[in-house]
Amino acid sequence: SDLQKQEERGELLQPLIFVLLVLCSVLLYFKVSLMDPGFVKPEEEEGEEKGQGVVIPQIPGDIKLRRCGYCLVKQPMRAKHCQLCQHCVRRYDHHCPWLENCVGERNHPLFIVYLSVQLVVLLWGGHVAWSGLYFEQSREWLQHNIFLLISFLLIFIFTIVVLLLLVSHLYLISCNTTTWEFMSHHRISYLRHSELENPFDQGIILNLWRFFC
């Protein structure tokens, strides 16, 4: 049959890989959006008090951990309360409206993987949509290709958004800082009173290694 001939020629391999990438992207979306991003639990306070002082030696010793005014837990270093999730989140980066979840210590690496897979899917889909377009200056051509043209424009816009998100997050990760720390540096006590501009930065290679591994 035609299907068997296409399989023998390897013509079904690329569509199969594309479908698997889309499926992987969907699974990653649900995984990142449904998992615990690193919520601070009240029973963890005692352990935080013992281990917090030796983590970052550049942080001035007179900066004490403060108790959250919303959920009343003692916030670890780099944690922030999210009013949408109603929890304090460890190594808080931002609250993602697309995921309806915070991006924090536990799901941030998977969030980067999700963006990477999503970018590959969009680039591949954009290539397929572009290859199906042949331009003619006629009303009949526009009527037959309007949906393909709209699809390509939407894919192009989403690709730019995802690419900018991925590049900005990789830059912040390479500096060992978060979106919240980058945007609110002047309002965060442990950064405002630190002798270093970024006391968490340990070099690009070590920053990336510690984040992903």
mmCIF file of C-alpha atoms in Angstrom:
data_model
loop_
_atom_site.group_PDB
_atom_site.id
_atom_site.type_symbol
_atom_site.label_atom_id
_atom_site.label_comp_id
_atom_site.label_asym_id
_atom_site.label_seq_id
_atom_site.Cartn_x
_atom_site.Cartn_y
_atom_site.Cartn_z
ATOM 1 C CA SER A 1 0.000 0.000 0.000
ATOM 2 C CA ASP A 2 0.977 3.664 -0.258
ATOM 3 C CA LEU A 3 1.419 3.857 3.516
ATOM 4 C CA GLN A 4 3.894 0.955 3.502
ATOM 5 C CA LYS A 5 5.846 2.507 0.628
ATOM 6 C CA GLN A 6 6.049 5.832 2.466
ATOM 7 C CA GLU A 7 7.247 4.007 5.587
ATOM 8 C CA GLU A 8 9.945 2.197 3.609
ATOM 9 C CA ARG A 9 11.158 5.513 2.168
ATOM 10 C CA GLY A 10 11.247 7.046 5.635
ATOM 11 C CA GLU A 11 8.631 9.654 4.795
ATOM 12 C CA LEU A 12 6.617 8.920 7.956
ATOM 13 C CA LEU A 13 9.543 9.448 10.341
ATOM 14 C CA GLN A 14 9.410 13.252 10.354
ATOM 15 C CA PRO A 15 5.632 13.510 10.985
ATOM 16 C CA LEU A 16 5.997 10.919 13.762
ATOM 17 C CA ILE A 17 8.812 12.898 15.423
ATOM 18 C CA PHE A 18 6.760 16.103 15.129
ATOM 19 C CA VAL A 19 3.722 14.478 16.771
ATOM 20 C CA LEU A 20 5.929 13.113 19.569
ATOM 21 C CA LEU A 21 7.398 16.589 20.148
ATOM 22 C CA VAL A 22 3.904 18.098 20.343
ATOM 23 C CA LEU A 23 2.856 15.374 22.792
ATOM 24 C CA CYS A 24 5.998 15.974 24.858
ATOM 25 C CA SER A 25 5.247 19.707 24.895
ATOM 26 C CA VAL A 26 1.683 19.100 26.131
ATOM 27 C CA LEU A 27 2.866 16.702 28.851
ATOM 28 C CA LEU A 28 5.530 19.168 29.999
ATOM 29 C CA TYR A 29 2.927 21.931 30.119
ATOM 30 C CA PHE A 30 0.693 19.944 32.478
ATOM 31 C CA LYS A 31 3.662 18.752 34.528
ATOM 32 C CA VAL A 32 5.013 22.284 35.106
ATOM 33 C CA SER A 33 1.576 23.804 35.693
ATOM 34 C CA LEU A 34 0.369 21.163 38.163
ATOM 35 C CA MET A 35 3.521 20.463 40.189
ATOM 36 C CA ASP A 36 4.576 22.121 43.438
ATOM 37 C CA PRO A 37 6.917 24.995 42.427
ATOM 38 C CA GLY A 38 8.556 24.950 45.863
ATOM 39 C CA PHE A 39 5.952 26.084 48.373
ATOM 40 C CA VAL A 40 7.359 26.890 51.813
ATOM 41 C CA LYS A 41 5.745 24.742 54.496
ATOM 42 C CA PRO A 42 5.528 25.774 58.183
ATOM 43 C CA GLU A 43 7.145 22.529 59.383
ATOM 44 C CA GLU A 44 10.321 23.356 57.423
ATOM 45 C CA GLU A 45 11.138 26.507 59.428
ATOM 46 C CA GLU A 46 13.428 24.801 61.952
ATOM 47 C CA GLY A 47 15.642 23.351 59.233
ATOM 48 C CA GLU A 48 15.837 26.707 57.497
ATOM 49 C CA GLU A 49 17.044 28.445 60.654
ATOM 50 C CA LYS A 50 19.901 25.952 61.033
ATOM 51 C CA GLY A 51 21.103 25.961 57.439
ATOM 52 C CA GLN A 52 20.453 29.456 56.185
ATOM 53 C CA GLY A 53 23.469 31.276 57.603
ATOM 54 C CA VAL A 54 26.153 29.314 55.754
ATOM 55 C CA VAL A 55 24.634 29.316 52.281
ATOM 56 C CA ILE A 56 25.726 32.774 51.100
ATOM 57 C CA PRO A 57 28.680 34.195 53.074
ATOM 58 C CA GLN A 58 28.522 37.536 51.225
ATOM 59 C CA ILE A 59 25.098 38.356 52.695
ATOM 60 C CA PRO A 60 25.419 40.690 55.717
ATOM 61 C CA GLY A 61 24.802 38.850 58.985
ATOM 62 C CA ASP A 62 22.411 41.479 60.330
ATOM 63 C CA ILE A 63 19.794 40.627 57.711
ATOM 64 C CA LYS A 64 17.301 38.332 59.395
ATOM 65 C CA LEU A 65 14.707 36.156 57.780
ATOM 66 C CA ARG A 66 11.337 37.824 57.944
ATOM 67 C CA ARG A 67 7.978 36.254 58.579
ATOM 68 C CA CYS A 68 5.515 36.497 55.710
ATOM 69 C CA GLY A 69 2.650 38.864 56.455
ATOM 70 C CA TYR A 70 0.212 36.705 54.458
ATOM 71 C CA CYS A 71 0.826 33.024 55.274
ATOM 72 C CA LEU A 72 2.905 33.718 58.448
ATOM 73 C CA VAL A 73 5.757 31.311 57.587
ATOM 74 C CA LYS A 74 9.378 32.377 57.999
ATOM 75 C CA GLN A 75 10.607 33.010 54.459
ATOM 76 C CA PRO A 76 13.867 31.347 53.373
ATOM 77 C CA MET A 77 16.391 33.409 51.418
ATOM 78 C CA ARG A 78 15.134 34.181 47.875
ATOM 79 C CA ALA A 79 11.554 33.171 48.666
ATOM 80 C CA LYS A 80 8.553 35.404 47.972
ATOM 81 C CA HIS A 81 4.837 35.239 48.673
ATOM 82 C CA CYS A 82 2.617 34.870 45.602
ATOM 83 C CA GLN A 83 -0.788 36.406 46.221
ATOM 84 C CA LEU A 84 -2.331 34.432 43.357
ATOM 85 C CA CYS A 85 -1.139 31.045 44.663
ATOM 86 C CA GLN A 86 -1.513 32.124 48.326
ATOM 87 C CA HIS A 87 1.860 30.563 49.208
ATOM 88 C CA CYS A 88 5.480 31.577 49.694
ATOM 89 C CA VAL A 89 7.605 30.041 46.926
ATOM 90 C CA ARG A 90 11.272 29.077 47.217
ATOM 91 C CA ARG A 91 13.599 30.802 44.743
ATOM 92 C CA TYR A 92 10.558 32.602 43.356
ATOM 93 C CA ASP A 93 10.961 33.633 39.722
ATOM 94 C CA HIS A 94 7.499 34.758 38.599
ATOM 95 C CA HIS A 95 3.866 33.736 38.414
ATOM 96 C CA CYS A 96 3.137 32.526 34.894
ATOM 97 C CA PRO A 97 -0.434 33.330 33.748
ATOM 98 C CA TRP A 98 -0.110 30.842 30.880
ATOM 99 C CA LEU A 99 0.621 28.010 33.332
ATOM 100 C CA GLU A 100 -1.595 29.378 36.125
ATOM 101 C CA ASN A 101 1.232 28.450 38.481
ATOM 102 C CA CYS A 102 4.362 29.968 39.962
ATOM 103 C CA VAL A 103 7.785 29.246 38.518
ATOM 104 C CA GLY A 104 10.077 28.505 41.434
ATOM 105 C CA GLU A 105 12.828 26.290 42.759
ATOM 106 C CA ARG A 106 11.281 22.933 41.867
ATOM 107 C CA ASN A 107 9.716 23.530 38.442
ATOM 108 C CA HIS A 108 12.007 26.220 36.971
ATOM 109 C CA PRO A 109 14.327 23.704 35.187
ATOM 110 C CA LEU A 110 11.331 21.900 33.686
ATOM 111 C CA PHE A 111 9.914 25.268 32.641
ATOM 112 C CA ILE A 112 13.091 25.898 30.614
ATOM 113 C CA VAL A 113 12.819 22.443 29.022
ATOM 114 C CA TYR A 114 9.170 23.159 28.184
ATOM 115 C CA LEU A 115 10.083 26.455 26.499
ATOM 116 C CA SER A 116 12.843 24.727 24.519
ATOM 117 C CA VAL A 117 10.557 21.962 23.242
ATOM 118 C CA GLN A 118 7.831 24.522 22.489
ATOM 119 C CA LEU A 119 10.306 26.591 20.462
ATOM 120 C CA VAL A 120 11.344 23.560 18.390
ATOM 121 C CA VAL A 121 7.679 22.711 17.701
ATOM 122 C CA LEU A 122 6.900 26.307 16.663
ATOM 123 C CA LEU A 123 9.942 26.569 14.386
ATOM 124 C CA TRP A 124 9.075 23.257 12.761
ATOM 125 C CA GLY A 125 5.406 24.226 12.377
ATOM 126 C CA GLY A 126 6.428 27.602 10.936
ATOM 127 C CA HIS A 127 8.655 25.895 8.398
ATOM 128 C CA VAL A 128 5.823 23.577 7.328
ATOM 129 C CA ALA A 129 3.360 26.475 7.044
ATOM 130 C CA TRP A 130 5.839 28.578 5.038
ATOM 131 C CA SER A 131 6.637 25.696 2.659
ATOM 132 C CA GLY A 132 2.922 25.417 1.844
ATOM 133 C CA LEU A 133 2.642 29.048 0.796
ATOM 134 C CA TYR A 134 3.080 30.136 -2.821
ATOM 135 C CA PHE A 135 2.387 33.801 -3.363
ATOM 136 C CA GLU A 136 0.187 35.212 -6.099
ATOM 137 C CA GLN A 137 -1.368 38.661 -6.321
ATOM 138 C CA SER A 138 -4.962 37.597 -6.779
ATOM 139 C CA ARG A 139 -8.127 37.530 -4.704
ATOM 140 C CA GLU A 140 -8.679 33.857 -5.471
ATOM 141 C CA TRP A 141 -5.237 32.986 -4.093
ATOM 142 C CA LEU A 142 -5.966 34.877 -0.877
ATOM 143 C CA GLN A 143 -9.284 33.053 -0.408
ATOM 144 C CA HIS A 144 -7.611 29.648 -0.753
ATOM 145 C CA ASN A 145 -4.613 30.456 1.455
ATOM 146 C CA ILE A 146 -6.021 32.798 4.098
ATOM 147 C CA PHE A 147 -6.065 30.172 6.886
ATOM 148 C CA LEU A 148 -2.536 29.004 6.092
ATOM 149 C CA LEU A 149 -1.348 32.621 6.056
ATOM 150 C CA ILE A 150 -3.021 33.368 9.411
ATOM 151 C CA SER A 151 -1.511 30.181 10.868
ATOM 152 C CA PHE A 152 1.958 31.232 9.776
ATOM 153 C CA LEU A 153 1.551 34.730 11.258
ATOM 154 C CA LEU A 154 0.327 33.310 14.589
ATOM 155 C CA ILE A 155 3.189 30.800 14.692
ATOM 156 C CA PHE A 156 5.642 33.607 13.928
ATOM 157 C CA ILE A 157 4.313 35.760 16.793
ATOM 158 C CA PHE A 158 4.356 32.879 19.301
ATOM 159 C CA THR A 159 7.859 31.916 18.172
ATOM 160 C CA ILE A 160 9.178 35.423 18.886
ATOM 161 C CA VAL A 161 7.511 35.429 22.332
ATOM 162 C CA VAL A 162 8.852 31.990 23.302
ATOM 163 C CA LEU A 163 12.322 32.796 21.945
ATOM 164 C CA LEU A 164 12.531 36.032 23.949
ATOM 165 C CA LEU A 165 11.314 34.235 27.084
ATOM 166 C CA LEU A 166 13.833 31.425 26.676
ATOM 167 C CA VAL A 167 16.782 33.742 25.975
ATOM 168 C CA SER A 168 15.957 36.031 28.906
ATOM 169 C CA HIS A 169 15.575 33.120 31.323
ATOM 170 C CA LEU A 170 18.828 31.500 30.179
ATOM 171 C CA TYR A 171 20.615 34.813 30.693
ATOM 172 C CA LEU A 172 19.218 35.184 34.225
ATOM 173 C CA ILE A 173 20.081 31.558 35.032
ATOM 174 C CA SER A 174 23.655 32.086 33.814
ATOM 175 C CA CYS A 175 23.877 34.981 36.312
ATOM 176 C CA ASN A 176 22.165 32.939 39.064
ATOM 177 C CA THR A 177 19.398 35.456 39.543
ATOM 178 C CA THR A 178 15.628 35.334 39.140
ATOM 179 C CA THR A 179 13.157 37.517 37.289
ATOM 180 C CA TRP A 180 11.852 38.851 40.616
ATOM 181 C CA GLU A 181 15.373 39.662 41.881
ATOM 182 C CA PHE A 182 16.315 41.266 38.565
ATOM 183 C CA MET A 183 13.211 43.469 38.454
ATOM 184 C CA SER A 184 13.056 44.341 42.185
ATOM 185 C CA HIS A 185 16.730 44.459 43.159
ATOM 186 C CA HIS A 186 16.334 47.795 44.970
ATOM 187 C CA ARG A 187 13.453 46.513 47.129
ATOM 188 C CA ILE A 188 14.983 43.206 48.309
ATOM 189 C CA SER A 189 16.849 43.555 51.611
ATOM 190 C CA TYR A 190 19.408 40.782 51.100
ATOM 191 C CA LEU A 191 20.418 42.307 47.745
ATOM 192 C CA ARG A 192 20.138 45.978 48.689
ATOM 193 C CA HIS A 193 22.473 45.580 51.680
ATOM 194 C CA SER A 194 24.902 43.161 50.068
ATOM 195 C CA GLU A 195 28.470 44.241 49.254
ATOM 196 C CA LEU A 196 28.166 42.508 45.868
ATOM 197 C CA GLU A 197 25.691 43.400 43.152
ATOM 198 C CA ASN A 198 24.741 39.732 42.854
ATOM 199 C CA PRO A 199 26.020 37.645 45.797
ATOM 200 C CA PHE A 200 24.653 34.420 44.302
ATOM 201 C CA ASP A 201 26.711 34.590 41.083
ATOM 202 C CA GLN A 202 29.399 31.871 41.026
ATOM 203 C CA GLY A 203 30.337 32.023 37.353
ATOM 204 C CA ILE A 204 28.359 31.009 34.259
ATOM 205 C CA ILE A 205 29.434 27.348 34.193
ATOM 206 C CA LEU A 206 28.784 26.687 37.881
ATOM 207 C CA ASN A 207 25.510 28.647 37.777
ATOM 208 C CA LEU A 208 24.195 26.548 34.875
ATOM 209 C CA TRP A 209 25.485 23.315 36.429
ATOM 210 C CA ARG A 210 23.796 23.959 39.776
ATOM 211 C CA PHE A 211 20.545 25.014 38.137
ATOM 212 C CA PHE A 212 20.133 22.050 35.769
ATOM 213 C CA CYS A 213 22.024 19.369 37.698
#
